[in-house]
PDB file of C-alpha atoms in Angstrom:
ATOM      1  CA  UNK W   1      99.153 109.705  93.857  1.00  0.00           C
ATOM      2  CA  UNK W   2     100.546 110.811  96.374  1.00  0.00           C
ATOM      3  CA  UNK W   3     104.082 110.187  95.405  1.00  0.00           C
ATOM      4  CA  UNK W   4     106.397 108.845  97.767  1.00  0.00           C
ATOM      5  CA  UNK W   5     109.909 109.134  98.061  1.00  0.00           C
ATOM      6  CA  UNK W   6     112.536 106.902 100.687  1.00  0.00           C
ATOM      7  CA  UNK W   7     115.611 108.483 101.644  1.00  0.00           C
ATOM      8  CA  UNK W   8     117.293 105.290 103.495  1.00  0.00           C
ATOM      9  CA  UNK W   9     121.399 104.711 104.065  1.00  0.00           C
ATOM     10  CA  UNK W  10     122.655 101.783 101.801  1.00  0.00           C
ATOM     11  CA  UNK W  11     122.869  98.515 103.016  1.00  0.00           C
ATOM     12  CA  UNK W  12     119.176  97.154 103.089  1.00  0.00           C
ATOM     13  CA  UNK W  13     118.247  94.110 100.955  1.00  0.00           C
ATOM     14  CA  UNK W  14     115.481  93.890  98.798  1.00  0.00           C
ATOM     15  CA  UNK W  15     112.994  91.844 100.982  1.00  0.00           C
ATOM     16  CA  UNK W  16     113.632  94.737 103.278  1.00  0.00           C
ATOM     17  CA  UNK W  17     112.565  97.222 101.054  1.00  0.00           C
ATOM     18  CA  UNK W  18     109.968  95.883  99.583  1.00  0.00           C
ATOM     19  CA  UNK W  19     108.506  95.330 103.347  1.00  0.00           C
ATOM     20  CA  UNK W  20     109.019  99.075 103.993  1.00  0.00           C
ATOM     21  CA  UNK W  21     107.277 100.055 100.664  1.00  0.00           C
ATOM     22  CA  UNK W  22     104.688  97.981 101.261  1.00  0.00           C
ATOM     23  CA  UNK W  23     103.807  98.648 105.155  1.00  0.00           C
ATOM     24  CA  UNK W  24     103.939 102.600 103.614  1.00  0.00           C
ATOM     25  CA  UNK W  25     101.250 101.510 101.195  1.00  0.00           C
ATOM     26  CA  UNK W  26      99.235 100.571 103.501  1.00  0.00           C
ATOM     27  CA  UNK W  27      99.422 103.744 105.462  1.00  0.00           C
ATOM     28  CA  UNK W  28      98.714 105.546 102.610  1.00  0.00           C
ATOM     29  CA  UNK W  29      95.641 103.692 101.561  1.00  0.00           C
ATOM     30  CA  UNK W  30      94.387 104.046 105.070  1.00  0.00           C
ATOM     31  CA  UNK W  31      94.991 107.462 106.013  1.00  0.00           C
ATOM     32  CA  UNK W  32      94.345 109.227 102.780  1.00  0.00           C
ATOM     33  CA  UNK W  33      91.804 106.229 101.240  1.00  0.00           C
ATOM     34  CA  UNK W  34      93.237 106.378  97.855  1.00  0.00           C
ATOM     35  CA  UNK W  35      92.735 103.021  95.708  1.00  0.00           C
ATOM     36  CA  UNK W  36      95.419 100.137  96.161  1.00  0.00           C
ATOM     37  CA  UNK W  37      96.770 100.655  93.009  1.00  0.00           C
ATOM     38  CA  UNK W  38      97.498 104.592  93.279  1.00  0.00           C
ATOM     39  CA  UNK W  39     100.964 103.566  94.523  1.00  0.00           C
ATOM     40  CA  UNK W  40     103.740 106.088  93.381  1.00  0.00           C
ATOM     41  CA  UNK W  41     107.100 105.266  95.822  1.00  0.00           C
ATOM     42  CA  UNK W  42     110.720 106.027  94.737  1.00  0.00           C
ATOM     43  CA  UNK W  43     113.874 104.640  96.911  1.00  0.00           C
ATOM     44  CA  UNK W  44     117.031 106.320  96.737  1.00  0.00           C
ATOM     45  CA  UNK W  45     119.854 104.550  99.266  1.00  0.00           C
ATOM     46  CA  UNK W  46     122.375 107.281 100.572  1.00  0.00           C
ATOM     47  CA  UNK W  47     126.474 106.287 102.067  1.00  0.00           C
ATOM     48  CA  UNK W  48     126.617 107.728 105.554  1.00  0.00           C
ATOM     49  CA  UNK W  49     128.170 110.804 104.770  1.00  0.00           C
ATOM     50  CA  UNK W  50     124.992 111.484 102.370  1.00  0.00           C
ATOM     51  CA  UNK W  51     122.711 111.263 105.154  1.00  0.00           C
ATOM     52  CA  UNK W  52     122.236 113.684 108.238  1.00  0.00           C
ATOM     53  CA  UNK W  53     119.329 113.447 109.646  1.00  0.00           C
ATOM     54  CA  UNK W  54     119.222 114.634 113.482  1.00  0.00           C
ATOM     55  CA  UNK W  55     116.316 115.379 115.816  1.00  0.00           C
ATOM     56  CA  UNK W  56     115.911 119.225 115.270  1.00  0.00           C
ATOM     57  CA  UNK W  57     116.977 119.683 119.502  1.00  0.00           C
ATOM     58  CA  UNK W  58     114.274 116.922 120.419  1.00  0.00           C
ATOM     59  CA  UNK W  59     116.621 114.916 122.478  1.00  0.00           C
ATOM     60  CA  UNK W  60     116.530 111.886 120.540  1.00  0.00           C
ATOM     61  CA  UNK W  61     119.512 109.847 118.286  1.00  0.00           C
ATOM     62  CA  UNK W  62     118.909 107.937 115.172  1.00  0.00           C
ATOM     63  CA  UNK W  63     119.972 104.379 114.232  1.00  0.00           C
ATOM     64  CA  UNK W  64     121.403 103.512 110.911  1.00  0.00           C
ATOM     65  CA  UNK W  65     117.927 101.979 110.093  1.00  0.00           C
ATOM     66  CA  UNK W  66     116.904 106.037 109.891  1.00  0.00           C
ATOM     67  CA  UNK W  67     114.166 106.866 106.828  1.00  0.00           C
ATOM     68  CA  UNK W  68     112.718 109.548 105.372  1.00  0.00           C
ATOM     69  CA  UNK W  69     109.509 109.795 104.164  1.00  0.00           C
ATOM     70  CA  UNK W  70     109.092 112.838 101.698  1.00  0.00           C
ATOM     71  CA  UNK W  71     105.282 112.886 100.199  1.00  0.00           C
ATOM     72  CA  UNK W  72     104.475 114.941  97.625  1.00  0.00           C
ATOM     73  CA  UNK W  73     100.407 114.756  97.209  1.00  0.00           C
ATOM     74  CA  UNK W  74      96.919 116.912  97.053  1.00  0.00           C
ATOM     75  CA  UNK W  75      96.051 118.634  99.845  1.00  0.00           C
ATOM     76  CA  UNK W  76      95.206 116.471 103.004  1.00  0.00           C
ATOM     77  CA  UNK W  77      93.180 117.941 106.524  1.00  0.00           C
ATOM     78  CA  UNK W  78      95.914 117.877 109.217  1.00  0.00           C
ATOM     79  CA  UNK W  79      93.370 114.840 110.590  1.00  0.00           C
ATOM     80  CA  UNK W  80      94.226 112.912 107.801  1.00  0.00           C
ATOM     81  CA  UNK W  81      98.212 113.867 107.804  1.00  0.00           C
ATOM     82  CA  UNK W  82      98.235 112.850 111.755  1.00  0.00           C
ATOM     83  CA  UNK W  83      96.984 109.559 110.861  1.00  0.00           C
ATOM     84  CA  UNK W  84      98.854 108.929 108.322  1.00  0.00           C
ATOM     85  CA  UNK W  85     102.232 109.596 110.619  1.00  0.00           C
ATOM     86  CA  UNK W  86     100.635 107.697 113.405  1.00  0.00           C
ATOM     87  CA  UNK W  87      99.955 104.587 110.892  1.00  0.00           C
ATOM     88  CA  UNK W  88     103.584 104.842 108.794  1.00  0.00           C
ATOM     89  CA  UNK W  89     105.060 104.472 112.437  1.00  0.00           C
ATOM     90  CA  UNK W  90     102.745 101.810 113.741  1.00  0.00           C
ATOM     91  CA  UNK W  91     103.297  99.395 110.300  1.00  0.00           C
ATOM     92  CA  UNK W  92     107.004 100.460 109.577  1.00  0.00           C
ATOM     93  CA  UNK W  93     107.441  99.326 113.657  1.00  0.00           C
ATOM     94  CA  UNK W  94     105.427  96.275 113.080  1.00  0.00           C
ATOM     95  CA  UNK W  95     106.798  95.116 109.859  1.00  0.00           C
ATOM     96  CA  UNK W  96     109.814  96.417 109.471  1.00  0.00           C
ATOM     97  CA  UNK W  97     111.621  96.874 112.514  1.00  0.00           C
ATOM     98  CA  UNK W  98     111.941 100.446 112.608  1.00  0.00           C
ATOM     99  CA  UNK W  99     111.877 102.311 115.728  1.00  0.00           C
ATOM    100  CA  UNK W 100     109.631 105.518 116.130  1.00  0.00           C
ATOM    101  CA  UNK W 101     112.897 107.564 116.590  1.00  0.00           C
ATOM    102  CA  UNK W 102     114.112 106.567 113.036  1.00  0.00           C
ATOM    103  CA  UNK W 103     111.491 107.429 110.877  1.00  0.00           C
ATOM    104  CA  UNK W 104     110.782 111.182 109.935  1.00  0.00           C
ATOM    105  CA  UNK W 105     108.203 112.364 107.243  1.00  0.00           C
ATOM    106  CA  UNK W 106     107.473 115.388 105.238  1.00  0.00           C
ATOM    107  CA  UNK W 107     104.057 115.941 103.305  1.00  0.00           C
ATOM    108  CA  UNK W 108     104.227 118.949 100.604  1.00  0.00           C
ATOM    109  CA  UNK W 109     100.821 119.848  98.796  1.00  0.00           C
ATOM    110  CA  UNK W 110     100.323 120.676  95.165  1.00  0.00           C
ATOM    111  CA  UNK W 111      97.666 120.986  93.547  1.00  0.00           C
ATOM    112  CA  UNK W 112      95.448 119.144  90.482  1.00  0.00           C
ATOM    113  CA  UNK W 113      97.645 120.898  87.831  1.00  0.00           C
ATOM    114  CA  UNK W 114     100.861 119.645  89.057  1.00  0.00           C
ATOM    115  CA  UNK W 115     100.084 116.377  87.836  1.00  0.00           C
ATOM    116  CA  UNK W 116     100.280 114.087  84.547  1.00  0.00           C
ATOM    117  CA  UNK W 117     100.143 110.370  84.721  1.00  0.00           C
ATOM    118  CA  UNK W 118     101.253 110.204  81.803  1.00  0.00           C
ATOM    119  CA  UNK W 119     100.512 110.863  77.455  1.00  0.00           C
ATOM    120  CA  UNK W 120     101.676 114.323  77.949  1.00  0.00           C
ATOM    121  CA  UNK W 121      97.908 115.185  80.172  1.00  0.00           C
ATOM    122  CA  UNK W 122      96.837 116.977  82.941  1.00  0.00           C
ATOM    123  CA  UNK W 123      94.394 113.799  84.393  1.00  0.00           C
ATOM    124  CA  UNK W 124      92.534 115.796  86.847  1.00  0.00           C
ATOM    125  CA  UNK W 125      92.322 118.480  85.122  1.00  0.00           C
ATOM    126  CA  UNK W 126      90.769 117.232  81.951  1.00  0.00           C
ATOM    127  CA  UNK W 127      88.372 115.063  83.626  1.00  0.00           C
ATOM    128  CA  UNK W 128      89.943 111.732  83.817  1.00  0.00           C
ATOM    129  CA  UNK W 129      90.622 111.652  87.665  1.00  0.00           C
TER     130      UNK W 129
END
């Protein structure tokens, strides 16, 4: 955990997806130093018309390679959420291609008792995590 959900328009090829969940990863690890295998990601590709993301009066336009980056996770500091954004933008431009202008994320906390792994059981609550 954290769980991490794409939002990407239609069109991009496996290898290309598999880079951006994996330069994410990475990110993740780093910024919020959870173990390599806590790796929880979900792609959903979008037609154009399905996907409006603008720059909330910023000044800046989006390319079709636009993704968003919704994390769902246990509270972070804001230190850790700032690196985490500055690392998602540094890999996803160094792997992937992706400009800084294309990539926008959202972090929402919950807390241990939104969360079962799986069996039907609250993991961190009953002593597993």
């Amino acid at each position: 955990m954290p769980l991490v959900r794409f939002d990407v328009l239609e069109g991009r090829d496996e290898k290309s997806l598999n880079e951006l969940l994996d330069a994410t990863h990475r990110a993740v690890v780093k910024a919020f130093g959870v173990p390599e295998r806590d790796r929880y990601q979900v792609v959903t590709q979008h037609s154009a018309n399905e996907l409006i993301i603008q720059d909330t009066g910023l000044g800046f336009e989006r390319s079709r390679n636009v993704v968003v980056i919704s994390v769902t996770s246990t509270e972070r500091s804001n230190q850790e959420k700032k690196e985490f954004y500055r690392l998602v933008v540094q890999e996803l431009g160094e792997n992937c291609g992706i400009e800084p202008n294309d990539i926008m994320i959202s972090i929402v906390s919950n807390g241990a008792a939104d969360w079962s792994f799986g069996f039907g059981k609250a993991q961190f609550l009953n002593g597993q995590l």
